[in-house]
CSV table of C-alpha atoms in Angstrom, one decimal:
chain,number,residue,atom,x,y,z
A,1,ARG,CA,14.2,-27.5,-26.8
A,2,LYS,CA,12.3,-24.3,-26.2
A,3,GLU,CA,8.5,-24.5,-26.4
A,4,VAL,CA,8.4,-21.5,-28.8
A,5,GLU,CA,11.5,-20.9,-30.9
A,6,GLN,CA,12.4,-17.8,-33.0
A,7,ASP,CA,15.5,-16.6,-34.8
A,8,PRO,CA,16.6,-13.7,-32.6
A,9,GLY,CA,18.0,-11.7,-35.6
A,10,PRO,CA,18.6,-8.9,-35.9
A,11,PHE,CA,17.1,-8.6,-39.4
A,12,ASN,CA,18.5,-5.4,-41.0
A,13,VAL,CA,16.5,-4.4,-44.0
A,14,PRO,CA,16.1,-1.3,-46.1
A,15,GLU,CA,12.9,0.7,-46.2
A,16,GLY,CA,10.4,-0.8,-48.6
A,17,ALA,CA,11.8,-4.3,-48.3
A,18,THR,CA,9.7,-7.4,-47.6
A,19,VAL,CA,10.8,-9.4,-44.6
A,20,ALA,CA,9.5,-12.7,-43.1
A,21,PHE,CA,9.9,-14.2,-39.7
A,22,ASN,CA,9.2,-17.8,-38.7
A,23,CYS,CA,8.5,-19.4,-35.4
A,24,THR,CA,8.1,-23.0,-34.4
A,25,TYR,CA,6.2,-24.4,-31.4
A,26,SER,CA,6.5,-27.7,-29.6
A,27,ASN,CA,3.0,-28.6,-28.5
A,28,SER,CA,0.8,-29.9,-31.2
A,29,ALA,CA,-2.3,-29.4,-29.0
A,30,SER,CA,-1.7,-25.6,-29.0
A,31,GLN,CA,-4.9,-23.7,-29.5
A,32,SER,CA,-4.2,-20.0,-30.3
A,33,PHE,CA,-1.4,-18.1,-31.9
A,34,PHE,CA,-0.4,-14.5,-31.9
A,35,TRP,CA,2.2,-12.0,-33.0
A,36,TYR,CA,3.1,-9.3,-30.4
A,37,ARG,CA,5.3,-6.3,-31.1
A,38,GLN,CA,7.6,-4.9,-28.4
A,39,ASP,CA,9.4,-1.6,-28.9
A,40,CYS,CA,12.6,-1.0,-27.0
A,41,ARG,CA,12.1,-0.7,-23.3
A,42,LYS,CA,8.3,-0.9,-23.7
A,43,GLU,CA,5.6,-3.4,-23.0
A,44,PRO,CA,4.5,-6.0,-25.6
A,45,LYS,CA,1.4,-5.2,-27.6
A,46,LEU,CA,-0.8,-7.4,-29.8
A,47,LEU,CA,0.0,-7.1,-33.4
A,48,MET,CA,-2.3,-9.7,-34.8
A,49,SER,CA,-3.8,-13.1,-34.1
A,50,VAL,CA,-3.0,-16.0,-36.4
A,51,TYR,CA,-5.8,-18.0,-37.9
A,52,SER,CA,-5.6,-21.4,-39.5
A,53,SER,CA,-6.7,-20.0,-42.9
A,54,GLY,CA,-4.1,-17.2,-42.7
A,55,ASN,CA,-4.9,-13.6,-42.2
A,56,GLU,CA,-3.8,-10.2,-43.4
A,57,ASP,CA,-3.9,-6.8,-41.8
A,58,GLY,CA,-2.6,-4.1,-44.2
A,59,ARG,CA,1.1,-4.8,-44.8
A,60,PHE,CA,1.2,-7.7,-42.4
A,61,THR,CA,0.3,-11.3,-43.2
A,62,ALA,CA,0.3,-14.1,-40.7
A,63,GLN,CA,0.1,-17.8,-41.5
A,64,LEU,CA,-0.1,-21.0,-39.5
A,65,ASN,CA,1.0,-24.4,-40.5
A,66,ARG,CA,-0.3,-26.9,-37.9
A,67,ALA,CA,1.2,-29.9,-39.6
A,68,SER,CA,4.7,-28.5,-39.3
A,69,GLN,CA,4.0,-26.5,-36.2
A,70,TYR,CA,5.2,-23.2,-37.4
A,71,ILE,CA,3.8,-19.7,-37.7
A,72,SER,CA,5.1,-17.0,-40.0
A,73,LEU,CA,4.8,-13.2,-40.2
A,74,LEU,CA,5.4,-11.3,-43.5
A,75,ILE,CA,5.9,-7.6,-43.5
A,76,ARG,CA,5.6,-5.9,-46.9
A,77,ASP,CA,6.9,-2.4,-47.8
A,78,SER,CA,8.8,-2.1,-44.5
A,79,LYS,CA,8.7,1.3,-42.7
A,80,LEU,CA,11.2,2.8,-40.3
A,81,SER,CA,8.4,2.6,-37.7
A,82,ASP,CA,8.3,-1.2,-38.1
A,83,SER,CA,11.7,-1.4,-36.2
A,84,ALA,CA,10.9,-3.4,-33.1
A,85,THR,CA,11.1,-6.9,-31.7
A,86,TYR,CA,8.4,-9.3,-32.8
A,87,LEU,CA,7.3,-12.0,-30.3
A,88,CYS,CA,5.7,-15.2,-31.4
A,89,VAL,CA,3.1,-16.2,-28.8
A,90,VAL,CA,1.2,-19.5,-28.3
A,91,ASN,CA,-1.6,-20.5,-26.0
A,92,MET,CA,-0.7,-24.1,-25.3
A,93,ASP,CA,-3.8,-24.9,-23.4
A,94,THR,CA,-7.1,-23.2,-22.6
A,95,GLY,CA,-6.9,-24.1,-18.9
A,96,ARG,CA,-5.1,-22.4,-16.2
A,97,ARG,CA,-1.9,-21.6,-18.0
A,98,ALA,CA,-1.3,-18.3,-19.7
A,99,LEU,CA,0.5,-17.6,-23.0
A,100,THR,CA,3.9,-18.9,-23.9
A,101,PHE,CA,6.2,-16.4,-25.5
A,102,GLY,CA,9.1,-16.8,-27.9
A,103,SER,CA,12.2,-14.7,-27.1
A,104,GLY,CA,11.5,-12.5,-30.1
A,105,THR,CA,13.0,-11.5,-33.4
A,106,ARG,CA,14.5,-8.1,-33.7
A,107,LEU,CA,13.8,-6.1,-36.9
A,108,GLN,CA,15.8,-2.9,-37.8
A,109,VAL,CA,14.5,-1.1,-40.8
A,110,GLN,CA,17.1,1.3,-42.3
A,111,PRO,CA,16.7,4.4,-44.4
B,1,ASN,CA,-9.1,4.4,-19.5
B,2,ALA,CA,-5.6,3.9,-18.1
B,3,GLY,CA,-5.5,0.2,-19.0
B,4,VAL,CA,-2.9,-1.6,-16.9
B,5,THR,CA,-0.8,0.4,-14.5
B,6,GLN,CA,2.3,-0.7,-12.5
B,7,THR,CA,4.2,0.9,-9.7
B,8,PRO,CA,7.1,1.6,-9.3
B,9,LYS,CA,8.6,2.0,-12.7
B,10,PHE,CA,12.2,1.5,-11.4
B,11,GLN,CA,13.6,0.0,-8.2
B,12,VAL,CA,17.0,-0.9,-6.8
B,13,LEU,CA,17.2,-3.3,-3.9
B,14,LYS,CA,19.9,-4.8,-1.9
B,15,THR,CA,20.1,-8.6,-1.5
B,16,GLY,CA,17.7,-9.7,1.2
B,17,GLN,CA,15.4,-6.7,1.1
B,18,SER,CA,11.7,-7.1,0.4
B,19,MET,CA,9.3,-5.2,-1.8
B,20,THR,CA,5.9,-5.4,-3.4
B,21,LEU,CA,5.2,-4.6,-7.1
B,22,GLN,CA,1.7,-3.2,-7.6
B,23,CYS,CA,-0.5,-3.7,-10.6
B,24,ALA,CA,-4.0,-2.4,-11.4
B,25,GLN,CA,-6.3,-2.7,-14.4
B,26,ASP,CA,-9.5,-0.8,-15.3
B,27,MET,CA,-10.8,-3.0,-18.1
B,28,ASN,CA,-12.9,-5.3,-15.8
B,29,HIS,CA,-10.8,-8.3,-16.8
B,30,ASN,CA,-11.1,-11.4,-14.8
B,31,SER,CA,-7.5,-12.8,-15.4
B,32,MET,CA,-4.3,-11.2,-14.4
B,33,TYR,CA,-0.7,-12.3,-14.8
B,34,TRP,CA,2.8,-11.5,-13.7
B,35,TYR,CA,5.8,-12.1,-16.1
B,36,ARG,CA,9.5,-11.5,-15.9
B,37,GLN,CA,11.5,-10.7,-19.0
B,38,ASP,CA,15.2,-11.4,-19.2
B,39,PRO,CA,17.5,-10.9,-22.2
B,40,GLY,CA,17.3,-13.9,-24.6
B,41,MET,CA,14.6,-15.6,-22.5
B,42,GLY,CA,11.4,-14.1,-23.6
B,43,LEU,CA,8.6,-13.5,-21.1
B,44,ARG,CA,8.2,-16.1,-18.4
B,45,LEU,CA,5.1,-16.5,-16.3
B,46,ILE,CA,5.6,-16.1,-12.6
B,47,TYR,CA,2.0,-16.3,-11.3
B,48,TYR,CA,-1.4,-16.2,-12.7
B,49,SER,CA,-4.9,-15.3,-11.3
B,50,ALA,CA,-7.9,-16.6,-13.3
B,51,SER,CA,-10.3,-14.6,-11.2
B,52,GLU,CA,-10.6,-12.7,-8.0
B,53,GLY,CA,-9.7,-15.0,-5.1
B,54,THR,CA,-7.6,-17.5,-7.1
B,55,THR,CA,-3.9,-17.7,-7.9
B,56,ASP,CA,-1.8,-20.3,-9.6
B,57,LYS,CA,2.0,-20.8,-10.1
B,58,GLY,CA,3.5,-20.3,-13.4
B,59,GLU,CA,6.9,-21.4,-14.8
B,60,VAL,CA,9.1,-19.5,-12.4
B,61,PRO,CA,7.3,-18.9,-9.0
B,62,ASN,CA,10.2,-19.5,-6.6
B,63,GLY,CA,11.0,-16.5,-4.5
B,64,TYR,CA,7.7,-14.7,-5.2
B,65,ASN,CA,4.3,-14.5,-3.7
B,66,VAL,CA,1.2,-12.8,-5.1
B,67,SER,CA,-2.1,-11.4,-3.8
B,68,ARG,CA,-5.2,-10.8,-5.8
B,69,LEU,CA,-6.6,-8.0,-3.7
B,70,ASN,CA,-9.8,-7.5,-5.7
B,71,LYS,CA,-10.8,-7.7,-9.3
B,72,ARG,CA,-8.7,-4.7,-10.3
B,73,GLU,CA,-5.4,-5.3,-8.4
B,74,PHE,CA,-2.8,-8.1,-8.4
B,75,SER,CA,0.4,-7.6,-6.5
B,76,LEU,CA,3.7,-9.4,-6.6
B,77,ARG,CA,5.9,-9.6,-3.5
B,78,LEU,CA,9.6,-10.5,-3.2
B,79,GLU,CA,10.2,-11.5,0.3
B,80,SER,CA,14.0,-11.7,0.2
B,81,ALA,CA,15.4,-10.3,-3.0
B,82,ALA,CA,18.3,-12.1,-4.8
B,83,PRO,CA,20.5,-10.8,-7.7
B,84,SER,CA,18.9,-13.5,-9.9
B,85,GLN,CA,15.6,-11.6,-9.6
B,86,THR,CA,17.1,-8.6,-11.4
B,87,SER,CA,14.7,-8.4,-14.4
B,88,VAL,CA,11.9,-6.4,-16.0
B,89,TYR,CA,8.5,-7.4,-14.5
B,90,PHE,CA,5.3,-7.0,-16.5
B,91,CYS,CA,1.8,-7.3,-15.3
B,92,ALA,CA,-0.9,-8.2,-17.8
B,93,SER,CA,-4.7,-8.7,-17.8
B,94,SER,CA,-7.2,-10.5,-20.1
B,95,GLU,CA,-10.4,-12.2,-20.3
B,96,PRO,CA,-10.0,-15.9,-19.4
B,97,PRO,CA,-8.8,-18.3,-22.1
B,98,SER,CA,-12.2,-20.1,-21.9
B,99,ALA,CA,-13.7,-16.9,-23.4
B,100,GLY,CA,-12.0,-18.0,-26.7
B,101,TYR,CA,-9.9,-14.9,-27.3
B,102,ASN,CA,-7.3,-14.0,-24.8
B,103,GLU,CA,-5.4,-11.0,-26.0
B,104,GLN,CA,-3.3,-9.8,-23.0
B,105,PHE,CA,-2.9,-6.2,-22.2
B,106,PHE,CA,0.4,-5.3,-20.5
B,107,GLY,CA,1.5,-2.6,-18.1
B,108,PRO,CA,4.6,-0.5,-18.8
B,109,GLY,CA,6.8,-2.7,-16.6
B,110,THR,CA,9.0,-2.4,-13.5
B,111,ARG,CA,12.7,-2.5,-14.0
B,112,LEU,CA,14.2,-4.1,-10.9
B,113,THR,CA,17.9,-4.3,-10.0
B,114,VAL,CA,19.0,-6.4,-7.0
B,115,LEU,CA,22.6,-5.6,-5.9
């Protein structure tokens, strides 16, 4: 079982649609959670952190369910510019190890 | 600020050749990382440096060595390249996890092909 699992997609949605991605993680002791965005042939960039209480940034809402060990990302009113791969990222310990990345969910927003 | 820079952007090697990938950051971060990204695999950690003078192995260190030259620079060396090392390599930097918030900033990547 992968430590961080995501549906690879692609999710093909029309402009203006609402789309949701889920991600599950294996380590119940995980400390920090993030969504990164990666455009084609570019480096990953932080989209938003995920807090236990849930958080929102404009059209993007992230939620964390520790009991079920999953994280979600909701995108409302999709734009063409939202087309990218969304990486679910977990910090599994605060010691030496770095972040653990899911393999990503690809989103294609169509006109 | 340039952020995280990597050189070269592209490289083609023959099996058995060696090369060093260079990475530098100007954000005064203590921690630096090397990842590789393969299709369907996500980013996997090769090596990690918590601070200047320290390095640690990640998930996939075999076939690689690293040097933390100073606080700014962290290089990755392939001593004898193999086709299995064909990948996209990303360098990243951040404040250490103990700081409580560890957003990582990535360089643009090096696309390496080993024939």
